[in-house]
Tab-separated table of C-alpha atoms and ligand atoms in Angstrom:
chain	number	residue	atom	x	y	z
G	1250	MET	CA	-0.002	0.024	0.031
G	1251	ALA	CA	1.257	3.572	-0.835
G	1252	ALA	CA	2.606	5.624	2.094
G	1253	PRO	CA	-0.044	7.674	3.954
G	1254	THR	CA	1.442	10.945	2.564
G	1255	GLU	CA	1.115	9.712	-0.973
G	1256	ARG	CA	-2.453	8.520	-0.349
G	1257	ILE	CA	-3.327	11.911	0.958
G	1258	ALA	CA	-1.700	13.790	-1.960
G	1259	ALA	CA	-3.482	11.452	-4.379
G	1260	GLN	CA	-6.907	12.516	-2.782
G	1261	LEU	CA	-6.018	16.220	-2.696
G	1262	ALA	CA	-6.266	16.987	-6.433
G	1263	GLY	CA	-5.500	20.556	-7.531
G	1264	PRO	CA	-3.938	23.531	-5.705
G	1265	SER	CA	-4.468	23.717	-1.920
G	1266	LEU	CA	-3.319	25.742	1.126
G	1267	TRP	CA	-1.226	22.548	2.048
G	1268	HIS	CA	2.113	22.025	0.334
G	1269	THR	CA	3.726	19.337	2.513
G	1270	VAL	CA	2.360	16.547	4.719
G	1271	GLU	CA	5.003	15.052	7.173
G	1272	HIS	CA	3.978	11.820	8.630
G	1273	LEU	CA	5.869	10.628	11.874
G	1274	SER	CA	5.178	7.591	14.080
G	1275	GLU	CA	5.786	9.160	17.505
G	1276	VAL	CA	6.232	12.772	18.531
G	1277	ALA	CA	5.754	14.836	21.707
G	1278	SER	CA	3.180	17.000	20.105
G	1279	THR	CA	2.435	17.646	16.396
G	1280	ASN	CA	1.962	21.283	17.269
G	1281	ASP	CA	5.552	21.428	18.597
G	1282	VAL	CA	6.923	19.639	15.481
G	1283	ALA	CA	5.147	22.178	13.335
G	1284	ARG	CA	6.588	25.052	15.296
G	1285	GLN	CA	10.143	23.476	14.991
G	1286	ARG	CA	9.768	23.144	11.195
G	1287	MET	CA	8.663	26.784	10.975
G	1288	ASP	CA	11.559	27.893	13.151
G	1289	ALA	CA	13.877	26.114	10.750
G	1290	GLY	CA	12.421	28.019	7.811
G	1291	ALA	CA	9.434	26.081	6.484
G	1292	PRO	CA	6.819	28.220	4.848
G	1293	PRO	CA	3.086	28.230	6.021
G	1294	GLY	CA	1.014	25.330	4.425
G	1295	LEU	CA	2.959	22.572	6.276
G	1296	VAL	CA	0.951	19.747	7.772
G	1297	VAL	CA	2.334	17.323	10.410
G	1298	VAL	CA	0.553	14.052	11.278
G	1299	ALA	CA	1.627	11.497	13.948
G	1300	ASP	CA	0.522	8.020	14.984
G	1301	HIS	CA	1.056	8.745	18.581
G	1302	GLN	CA	1.897	11.754	20.803
G	1303	THR	CA	3.694	11.294	24.094
G	1304	ARG	CA	2.895	14.764	25.342
G	1305	GLY	CA	-0.195	15.812	23.365
G	1306	ARG	CA	-1.672	19.191	24.501
G	1307	GLY	CA	-5.191	20.303	24.894
G	1308	ARG	CA	-6.606	23.658	25.650
G	1309	ALA	CA	-6.325	25.283	28.968
G	1310	GLY	CA	-3.010	23.386	29.733
G	1311	ARG	CA	-4.709	19.926	29.677
G	1312	ASP	CA	-3.250	16.732	28.329
G	1313	TRP	CA	-4.508	15.124	25.098
G	1314	GLN	CA	-4.006	11.438	25.228
G	1315	ASP	CA	-4.393	8.884	22.543
G	1316	PRO	CA	-4.302	5.110	22.312
G	1317	GLY	CA	-1.967	5.372	19.365
G	1318	ALA	CA	1.050	3.760	21.133
G	1319	THR	CA	-0.509	0.366	20.634
G	1320	ASP	CA	-2.790	0.958	17.669
G	1321	PRO	CA	-2.059	3.966	15.458
G	1322	GLY	CA	-5.357	3.672	13.611
G	1323	ARG	CA	-7.351	4.849	16.609
G	1324	ALA	CA	-6.614	8.592	16.583
G	1325	LEU	CA	-5.903	11.249	14.024
G	1326	LEU	CA	-3.366	13.597	15.458
G	1327	SER	CA	-2.403	16.476	13.078
G	1328	SER	CA	-1.365	20.127	12.888
G	1329	TYR	CA	-1.811	22.609	10.070
G	1330	VAL	CA	0.242	25.806	9.711
G	1331	VAL	CA	-1.248	28.928	8.131
G	1332	GLY	CA	0.114	32.398	7.896
G	1333	LEU	CA	-1.340	34.909	10.346
G	1334	PRO	CA	-4.171	36.606	8.387
G	1335	GLY	CA	-4.227	40.458	8.506
G	1336	ALA	CA	-7.820	40.227	9.811
G	1337	GLY	CA	-10.065	37.379	10.761
G	1338	ALA	CA	-7.443	35.346	12.787
G	1339	THR	CA	-10.045	34.980	15.579
G	1340	LEU	CA	-12.366	33.088	13.106
G	1341	VAL	CA	-9.743	30.498	12.363
G	1342	PRO	CA	-10.653	28.214	15.307
G	1343	LEU	CA	-14.332	28.455	14.244
G	1344	ALA	CA	-13.212	27.537	10.789
G	1345	ALA	CA	-11.466	24.437	12.106
G	1346	GLY	CA	-14.505	23.356	14.026
G	1347	LEU	CA	-16.699	23.626	10.844
G	1348	ALA	CA	-14.042	21.742	8.814
G	1349	VAL	CA	-13.955	18.782	11.333
G	1350	GLY	CA	-17.748	18.832	11.175
G	1351	ASP	CA	-17.565	18.584	7.323
G	1352	ALA	CA	-15.036	15.723	7.486
G	1353	LEU	CA	-17.213	13.777	10.017
G	1354	ARG	CA	-20.353	14.319	7.887
G	1355	ARG	CA	-18.360	12.536	5.045
G	1356	GLN	CA	-18.190	9.544	7.337
G	1357	GLY	CA	-21.969	9.672	7.993
G	1358	VAL	CA	-21.518	11.252	11.489
G	1359	THR	CA	-23.387	14.452	12.474
G	1360	CYS	CA	-21.681	16.612	15.196
G	1361	ARG	CA	-22.448	19.702	17.123
G	1362	LEU	CA	-19.940	22.358	18.125
G	1363	LYS	CA	-19.319	23.554	21.601
G	1364	TRP	CA	-17.810	27.008	21.473
G	1365	PRO	CA	-15.141	27.674	20.548
G	1366	ASN	CA	-14.298	24.390	18.966
G	1367	ASP	CA	-15.070	21.234	20.818
G	1368	VAL	CA	-16.583	18.694	18.476
G	1369	LEU	CA	-19.419	16.679	20.118
G	1370	VAL	CA	-21.313	13.678	18.834
G	1371	ASP	CA	-24.433	12.824	20.917
G	1372	GLY	CA	-23.124	15.223	23.520
G	1373	ARG	CA	-19.760	13.524	23.888
G	1374	LYS	CA	-16.386	14.820	22.836
G	1375	CYS	CA	-15.172	13.255	19.513
G	1376	ALA	CA	-12.570	15.834	18.504
G	1377	GLY	CA	-10.716	18.816	19.928
G	1378	ILE	CA	-8.875	21.795	18.387
G	1379	LEU	CA	-5.962	23.890	19.810
G	1380	VAL	CA	-4.875	26.875	17.894
G	1381	GLU	CA	-1.627	28.406	18.768
G	1382	ARG	CA	-0.313	31.700	17.539
G	1383	HIS	CA	3.441	32.443	17.064
G	1384	GLU	CA	5.085	35.678	15.861
G	1385	PRO	CA	8.801	35.012	15.862
G	1386	ARG	CA	9.342	38.296	13.999
G	1387	ALA	CA	7.042	41.202	13.074
G	1388	GLY	CA	5.257	40.214	9.913
G	1389	ALA	CA	6.103	36.563	10.152
G	1390	GLY	CA	3.344	35.378	12.293
G	1391	TYR	CA	1.629	32.060	11.858
G	1392	LEU	CA	-1.022	29.954	13.546
G	1393	VAL	CA	-0.691	26.205	14.203
G	1394	ILE	CA	-4.011	24.506	14.125
G	1395	GLY	CA	-3.805	21.288	16.117
G	1396	ILE	CA	-6.706	18.812	15.640
G	1397	GLY	CA	-7.141	15.613	17.502
G	1398	VAL	CA	-9.958	13.253	16.209
G	1399	ASN	CA	-10.816	10.178	18.137
G	1400	VAL	CA	-11.124	7.826	15.093
G	1401	ASP	CA	-11.975	4.418	16.683
G	1402	TRP	CA	-12.140	4.075	20.410
G	1403	ARG	CA	-14.324	0.982	20.422
G	1404	GLY	CA	-13.175	-1.040	23.326
G	1405	VAL	CA	-10.933	1.748	24.771
G	1406	ASP	CA	-11.297	2.370	28.378
G	1407	ARG	CA	-12.286	6.090	28.772
G	1408	ASP	CA	-14.641	8.402	30.646
G	1409	ASP	CA	-18.241	8.597	29.717
G	1410	GLY	CA	-17.831	12.131	28.242
G	1411	TRP	CA	-15.842	10.790	25.174
G	1412	THR	CA	-16.749	9.090	21.944
G	1413	SER	CA	-15.188	8.310	18.585
G	1414	VAL	CA	-16.152	8.501	14.911
G	1415	ALA	CA	-16.318	4.649	14.361
G	1416	GLU	CA	-18.890	4.395	17.244
G	1417	HIS	CA	-21.336	6.518	15.047
G	1418	SER	CA	-20.332	5.694	11.461
G	1419	GLY	CA	-21.302	2.146	11.586
G	1420	ALA	CA	-18.212	1.225	9.665
G	1421	ASP	CA	-14.305	1.160	10.092
G	1422	VAL	CA	-12.855	4.527	9.523
G	1423	ASP	CA	-9.685	5.075	7.345
G	1424	ARG	CA	-7.940	7.894	9.291
G	1425	PHE	CA	-6.054	9.089	6.158
G	1426	ALA	CA	-9.177	9.330	4.086
G	1427	LEU	CA	-10.705	11.288	7.012
G	1428	MET	CA	-7.605	13.535	7.007
G	1429	ALA	CA	-7.772	14.154	3.329
G	1430	ASP	CA	-11.476	15.335	3.803
G	1431	LEU	CA	-10.385	17.397	6.738
G	1432	MET	CA	-7.636	19.101	4.741
G	1433	ARG	CA	-9.958	20.015	1.973
G	1434	ALA	CA	-12.568	21.351	4.413
G	1435	LEU	CA	-9.915	23.293	6.289
G	1436	ASP	CA	-8.719	24.831	3.015
G	1437	ALA	CA	-12.296	25.835	2.006
G	1438	TRP	CA	-13.236	27.288	5.410
G	1439	ILE	CA	-9.925	29.167	6.033
G	1440	THR	CA	-9.807	30.643	2.571
G	1441	SER	CA	-13.449	31.803	2.967
G	1442	ILE	CA	-12.506	34.005	5.937
G	1443	PRO	CA	-11.431	37.146	4.069
G	1444	ARG	CA	-13.973	36.629	1.325
G	1445	ASN	CA	-16.984	35.825	3.328
G	1446	PRO	CA	-16.776	35.925	7.170
G	1447	ARG	CA	-20.571	36.346	7.517
G	1448	ARG	CA	-21.285	33.062	5.936
G	1449	LEU	CA	-18.729	31.334	8.196
G	1450	LEU	CA	-20.387	32.925	11.169
G	1451	LEU	CA	-23.908	31.885	9.967
G	1452	MET	CA	-22.823	28.288	9.407
G	1453	TYR	CA	-21.079	28.222	12.759
G	1454	ARG	CA	-24.204	29.485	14.529
G	1455	GLU	CA	-26.319	26.745	12.920
G	1456	ASP	CA	-23.856	23.997	14.115
G	1457	CYS	CA	-23.146	25.483	17.568
G	1458	ASP	CA	-24.827	23.725	20.523
G	1459	SER	CA	-23.720	26.616	22.968
G	1460	ILE	CA	-25.985	29.316	21.552
G	1461	GLY	CA	-29.290	29.644	23.340
G	1462	ARG	CA	-28.017	27.645	26.230
G	1463	ARG	CA	-27.261	28.464	29.851
G	1464	VAL	CA	-23.498	28.278	30.186
G	1465	ARG	CA	-20.700	28.693	32.710
G	1466	VAL	CA	-17.655	30.333	31.369
G	1467	SER	CA	-14.278	29.629	33.027
G	1468	PHE	CA	-11.689	32.234	32.083
G	1469	PRO	CA	-7.942	31.559	31.910
G	1470	ASP	CA	-7.466	33.515	35.021
G	1471	GLY	CA	-9.793	31.188	37.029
G	1472	GLU	CA	-12.744	33.539	37.147
G	1473	GLU	CA	-16.144	32.010	36.268
G	1474	VAL	CA	-19.427	33.635	35.120
G	1475	GLU	CA	-22.815	32.028	34.410
G	1476	GLY	CA	-25.414	33.248	31.946
G	1477	VAL	CA	-27.193	32.499	28.621
G	1478	ALA	CA	-25.076	32.447	25.386
G	1479	GLY	CA	-27.074	34.445	23.046
G	1480	ASP	CA	-25.003	34.780	19.885
G	1481	LEU	CA	-21.622	35.180	18.347
G	1482	ASP	CA	-20.234	38.611	17.480
G	1483	GLU	CA	-18.515	39.511	14.197
G	1484	VAL	CA	-15.181	38.334	15.426
G	1485	GLY	CA	-16.520	35.011	16.711
G	1486	ARG	CA	-16.683	35.870	20.356
G	1487	LEU	CA	-19.469	34.231	22.410
G	1488	VAL	CA	-21.916	36.845	23.646
G	1489	VAL	CA	-23.330	35.826	27.036
G	1490	GLU	CA	-26.029	37.608	29.000
G	1491	THR	CA	-25.203	37.497	32.649
G	1492	ALA	CA	-27.260	38.754	35.681
G	1493	GLU	CA	-24.204	39.900	37.433
G	1494	HIS	CA	-22.038	41.659	34.662
G	1495	GLY	CA	-24.623	42.344	31.944
G	1496	THR	CA	-23.696	41.366	28.366
G	1497	ILE	CA	-20.166	40.157	27.972
G	1498	ALA	CA	-18.307	39.043	24.799
G	1499	VAL	CA	-15.958	36.193	25.670
G	1500	ASN	CA	-12.909	35.607	23.380
G	1501	ALA	CA	-11.068	32.972	25.399
G	1502	GLY	CA	-12.512	30.589	28.107
G	1503	ASP	CA	-13.808	27.194	28.731
G	1504	VAL	CA	-17.661	26.746	28.230
G	1505	THR	CA	-19.769	24.216	30.326
G	1506	HIS	CA	-23.258	23.676	29.041
G	1507	LEU	CA	-25.573	23.843	32.099
G	1508	PRO	CA	-29.177	22.416	32.425
G	1509	ALA	CA	-31.870	24.937	31.493
G	1510	ALA	CA	-33.070	27.054	34.448
G	1511	GLY	CA	-36.092	25.201	36.063
D	2177	BTN	C1	-8.786	20.300	23.320
D	2177	BTN	O1	-9.939	19.990	23.088
D	2177	BTN	O2	-8.412	20.553	24.451
D	2177	BTN	C2	-7.734	20.478	22.110
D	2177	BTN	C3	-7.167	19.174	21.739
D	2177	BTN	C4	-6.123	19.272	20.697
D	2177	BTN	C5	-5.430	18.026	20.432
D	2177	BTN	C6	-4.584	18.097	19.192
D	2177	BTN	S1	-3.841	16.499	18.673
D	2177	BTN	C7	-2.877	17.230	17.556
D	2177	BTN	C8	-2.325	18.487	18.112
D	2177	BTN	N1	-1.106	18.360	18.942
D	2177	BTN	C9	-1.295	18.580	20.219
D	2177	BTN	O3	-0.401	18.445	21.139
D	2177	BTN	N2	-2.599	18.958	20.488
D	2177	BTN	C10	-3.314	19.028	19.191
């Protein structure tokens, strides 16, 4: 069988944001490898995918673990580098969430997004996205979009809050076919940002489970507020109506969905 990178290239006909796919068996974190390659002079458009991460990172300093040490087919762990857009960088995480949603739909799986970019299937987490921004020199900024998809966790011991694509697709999942779909969808959503940010926001609102819900927002400094998530603003912040602080626009924080007030 052809190498994964050749199979992906064959499925990505035509020009694309992505010029190189590097496949590695084990790394600390694909986001770190992407950053190292950029430090060494790689241009944006680089993609790094690994079978297993020994120090995978999630949002808010959490770990991102995978069962890939014993079975590489069970997780898709990949990072995508894009140049820092002049405007619209805050929409990139939302674009990534929509792209994962498109790729899962191609596997017959419908997901919902928990703001900013947790991907939930039947209320359980199926994929997570960590976007890291680097600016080594003025004008040379870039974003590393790290995406972890639980591909097949059937039989894997885990908490109740987690699920995987294969548990909903009704069939085995080829992670590199899934990755090719994800790359295409990322390309389409990211390149749509300067052209049509309103459409992206419209589509995100439709797929977002947080809007209209009571939520608790935990901020990076440890502060928490509760309220009703009413909408997204034009830069993708979650607008929350709170009793204590009035209307606030959240640009970074962890959202917990709460039961509706009784
Ligand atoms: C989250 O939901 O907390 C975000 C998880 C992001 C995990 C991916 S796996 C590939 C990339 N490399 C990392 O170390 N993290 C991201």
